[in-house]
Short mmCIF file of C-alpha atoms in Angstrom, two decimals:
data_model
loop_
_atom_site.label_atom_id
_atom_site.label_comp_id
_atom_site.label_asym_id
_atom_site.label_seq_id
_atom_site.Cartn_x
_atom_site.Cartn_y
_atom_site.Cartn_z
CA LEU A 1 3.47 18.10 2.20
CA PRO A 2 3.69 20.32 -0.86
CA LEU A 3 6.97 22.17 -0.57
CA LEU A 4 6.24 25.24 -2.61
CA SER A 5 3.52 26.55 -4.83
CA ARG A 6 4.00 27.98 -8.29
CA GLN A 7 3.50 31.41 -6.71
CA GLN A 8 6.60 30.87 -4.52
CA PRO A 9 9.46 30.12 -6.92
CA ALA A 10 12.17 31.02 -4.36
CA TRP A 11 13.98 27.71 -4.77
CA ALA A 12 17.51 29.06 -4.31
CA ASP A 13 16.48 30.99 -1.20
CA LEU A 14 14.82 27.85 0.14
CA ALA A 15 17.96 25.82 -0.48
CA ASP A 16 20.06 28.43 1.36
CA ARG A 17 17.61 28.59 4.28
CA LEU A 18 17.46 24.82 4.62
CA GLU A 19 21.24 24.55 4.48
CA GLY A 20 21.48 27.06 7.34
CA LEU A 21 18.81 25.34 9.41
CA LEU A 22 20.45 21.96 8.97
CA ALA A 23 23.83 23.37 9.97
CA SER A 24 22.39 25.03 13.08
CA ALA A 25 20.73 21.72 14.05
CA ALA A 26 23.94 19.77 13.26
CA LEU A 27 21.87 17.54 11.00
CA PRO A 28 23.43 16.09 7.84
CA ALA A 29 21.54 17.16 4.72
CA ASP A 30 20.96 13.57 3.62
CA ARG A 31 18.82 13.01 6.73
CA LEU A 32 16.15 15.35 5.36
CA GLU A 33 13.90 14.30 2.51
CA LEU A 34 11.67 16.91 0.94
CA GLU A 35 8.40 15.76 -0.57
CA ILE A 36 7.48 17.74 -3.64
CA ASP A 37 4.34 17.29 -5.71
CA GLU A 38 4.89 15.91 -9.18
CA ASP A 39 3.33 18.92 -10.90
CA LEU A 40 5.69 21.31 -9.10
CA LEU A 41 8.72 19.21 -10.02
CA LEU A 42 7.65 19.24 -13.66
CA TYR A 43 6.92 22.98 -13.47
CA ASP A 44 10.50 23.55 -12.28
CA ALA A 45 11.89 21.16 -14.92
CA ASP A 46 10.05 23.09 -17.65
CA ARG A 47 11.95 26.19 -16.52
CA GLY A 48 15.38 24.58 -16.59
CA GLY A 49 15.33 22.59 -13.36
CA ALA A 50 17.57 24.94 -11.38
CA GLY A 51 15.29 24.95 -8.33
CA VAL A 52 15.35 21.27 -7.45
CA ALA A 53 18.95 21.03 -8.63
CA ALA A 54 19.91 23.62 -5.97
CA LEU A 55 18.28 21.47 -3.29
CA LYS A 56 19.97 18.31 -4.56
CA ARG A 57 23.41 19.99 -4.73
CA ARG A 58 23.14 20.66 -1.02
CA GLY A 59 22.71 16.94 -0.38
CA LEU A 60 18.99 16.96 0.37
CA ARG A 61 16.97 13.92 -0.63
CA LEU A 62 13.98 14.64 -2.87
CA ALA A 63 10.78 12.61 -3.11
CA MET A 64 8.14 12.94 -5.80
CA GLN A 65 4.98 12.91 -3.71
CA GLY A 66 1.59 11.56 -4.76
CA PHE A 67 2.60 9.74 -7.95
CA GLY A 68 -0.55 8.33 -9.53
CA HIS A 69 -2.86 10.89 -7.94
CA GLY A 70 -4.47 12.63 -10.87
CA PRO A 71 -2.69 12.93 -14.21
CA THR A 72 0.77 11.40 -13.98
CA SER A 73 3.72 11.73 -16.32
CA LEU A 74 6.52 9.21 -16.68
CA ARG A 75 8.74 12.19 -17.57
CA GLY A 76 9.02 12.98 -13.87
CA LEU A 77 10.59 9.61 -13.16
CA ARG A 78 13.52 10.49 -15.42
CA MET A 79 14.56 13.41 -13.22
CA ASP A 80 17.99 12.54 -11.89
CA VAL A 81 17.44 14.64 -8.76
CA LEU A 82 14.91 12.23 -7.24
CA THR A 83 15.76 9.71 -4.56
CA THR A 84 12.24 8.52 -3.73
CA LEU A 85 8.94 7.91 -5.49
CA LYS A 86 5.90 8.13 -3.22
CA LEU A 87 2.97 6.29 -4.73
CA GLY A 88 -0.42 7.89 -4.15
CA ARG A 89 -2.95 5.86 -2.24
CA GLU A 90 -5.18 5.74 -5.31
CA LEU A 91 -2.79 3.25 -6.93
CA LEU A 92 -3.12 0.88 -3.97
CA GLN A 93 -6.87 0.96 -3.30
CA ALA A 94 -7.88 -2.02 -5.47
CA VAL A 95 -4.70 -4.05 -4.88
CA PRO A 96 -4.37 -7.04 -4.70
CA ASP A 97 -7.95 -7.99 -5.63
CA ASP A 98 -8.03 -6.23 -9.01
CA ARG A 99 -5.73 -7.89 -11.56
CA GLN A 100 -5.22 -4.76 -13.69
CA ALA A 101 -4.57 -2.49 -10.72
CA SER A 102 -2.10 -5.02 -9.34
CA ALA A 103 -0.27 -5.35 -12.68
CA LEU A 104 -0.04 -1.58 -13.06
CA LEU A 105 1.24 -1.01 -9.53
CA GLY A 106 3.73 -3.88 -9.81
CA ALA A 107 5.09 -2.42 -13.06
CA ILE A 108 5.42 1.07 -11.55
CA ILE A 109 7.32 -0.31 -8.54
CA ALA A 110 9.63 -2.32 -10.83
CA LEU A 111 10.25 0.70 -13.06
CA ALA A 112 11.04 2.97 -10.11
CA ARG A 113 13.42 0.41 -8.61
CA ASP A 114 15.12 -0.08 -12.00
CA LEU A 115 15.67 3.69 -12.04
CA GLY A 116 17.34 3.46 -8.63
CA LEU A 117 14.50 5.10 -6.72
CA ARG A 118 13.33 4.18 -3.26
CA VAL A 119 9.58 3.42 -3.41
CA VAL A 120 7.14 4.40 -0.67
CA ALA A 121 3.47 3.41 -0.89
CA GLU A 122 0.95 5.69 0.77
CA GLY A 123 -2.28 4.25 2.14
CA ALA A 124 -1.40 0.64 2.96
CA GLU A 125 -4.43 -0.47 4.95
CA SER A 126 -4.41 -4.27 4.94
CA GLU A 127 -2.15 -7.30 5.31
CA PRO A 128 -2.82 -8.41 1.70
CA GLN A 129 -1.69 -4.98 0.48
CA LEU A 130 1.46 -5.18 2.62
CA ALA A 131 2.21 -8.66 1.28
CA PHE A 132 1.75 -7.44 -2.30
CA LEU A 133 4.09 -4.49 -1.72
CA ARG A 134 6.67 -6.63 0.07
CA GLU A 135 6.71 -9.22 -2.75
CA ARG A 136 7.35 -6.51 -5.33
CA GLY A 137 10.18 -4.85 -3.43
CA CYS A 138 8.48 -1.69 -2.21
CA SER A 139 10.85 0.05 0.23
CA ALA A 140 8.40 1.41 2.79
CA VAL A 141 4.77 2.20 3.49
CA GLN A 142 2.80 5.01 5.03
CA GLY A 143 -0.64 4.31 6.35
CA PHE A 144 -2.57 2.63 9.09
CA MET A 145 -0.50 -0.55 8.80
CA SER A 146 2.76 1.27 9.60
CA CYS A 147 1.41 3.63 12.25
CA PRO A 148 -2.22 4.29 13.11
CA PRO A 149 -3.36 7.85 13.88
CA LEU A 150 -1.96 8.96 17.23
CA PRO A 151 -2.64 11.83 19.65
CA ALA A 152 0.13 14.46 19.70
CA ASP A 153 1.82 13.22 22.88
CA ALA A 154 1.93 9.63 21.62
CA CYS A 155 3.14 10.81 18.21
CA THR A 156 6.12 12.52 19.81
CA GLY A 157 7.09 9.32 21.63
CA TRP A 158 6.65 7.22 18.48
CA LEU A 159 8.75 9.64 16.45
CA GLN A 160 11.55 9.71 19.05
CA ALA A 161 11.64 5.90 19.21
CA THR A 162 11.64 5.66 15.40
CA LEU A 163 14.44 8.20 15.02
CA LYS A 164 16.64 6.31 17.49
CA THR A 165 16.65 3.28 15.21
CA ALA A 166 16.29 5.05 11.85
CA ARG A 167 18.64 4.63 8.94
CA PRO A 168 19.26 7.57 6.55
CA GLU A 169 16.56 6.24 4.23
CA ALA A 170 14.19 5.66 7.14
CA THR A 171 10.48 5.69 6.85
CA PRO A 172 8.75 2.80 8.61
CA ARG A 173 10.30 -0.21 6.85
CA LEU A 174 8.34 -2.79 4.94
CA SER A 175 9.92 -5.88 6.42
CA SER A 176 8.59 -8.25 8.97
CA ALA A 177 11.95 -8.32 10.74
CA ALA A 178 12.97 -5.56 13.12
CA GLY A 179 15.50 -3.10 11.88
#
């Protein structure tokens, strides 16, 4: 979800509000990961980067959401506030059948991992895509292969079961073993 728009630059207020909400819920800050669109992260960086830095100082994990959707800048990967890179589904659509798409996605995953980022692929829809991602060290997936669409009551049960076994970096894991 986009966290803020350019018309809502209340980053410091957001950081304070989130810190209070986490404290009232007795939830450690590192259990919450905020997904922020790449263009908003770069917008903040162009203005000194104080907004996302305030979130990071409070221990929140930050994910660049939708990388590869539309124009993408490698500059965003250099932001030391990021913990996760979420790859847009557009990068995965032709994988593994298209050699160029596969080479590009493999290189992006390797680069992100070399930068110490957790990598989540959005839109994994097939076993060959999962195998490709697993072989290249992708951390997690979002899509039909990790959890198909569910009605609200089933979603609540799935979420509760997932949270019981979740690690701090938890999103549905990309391993064939439980855990």
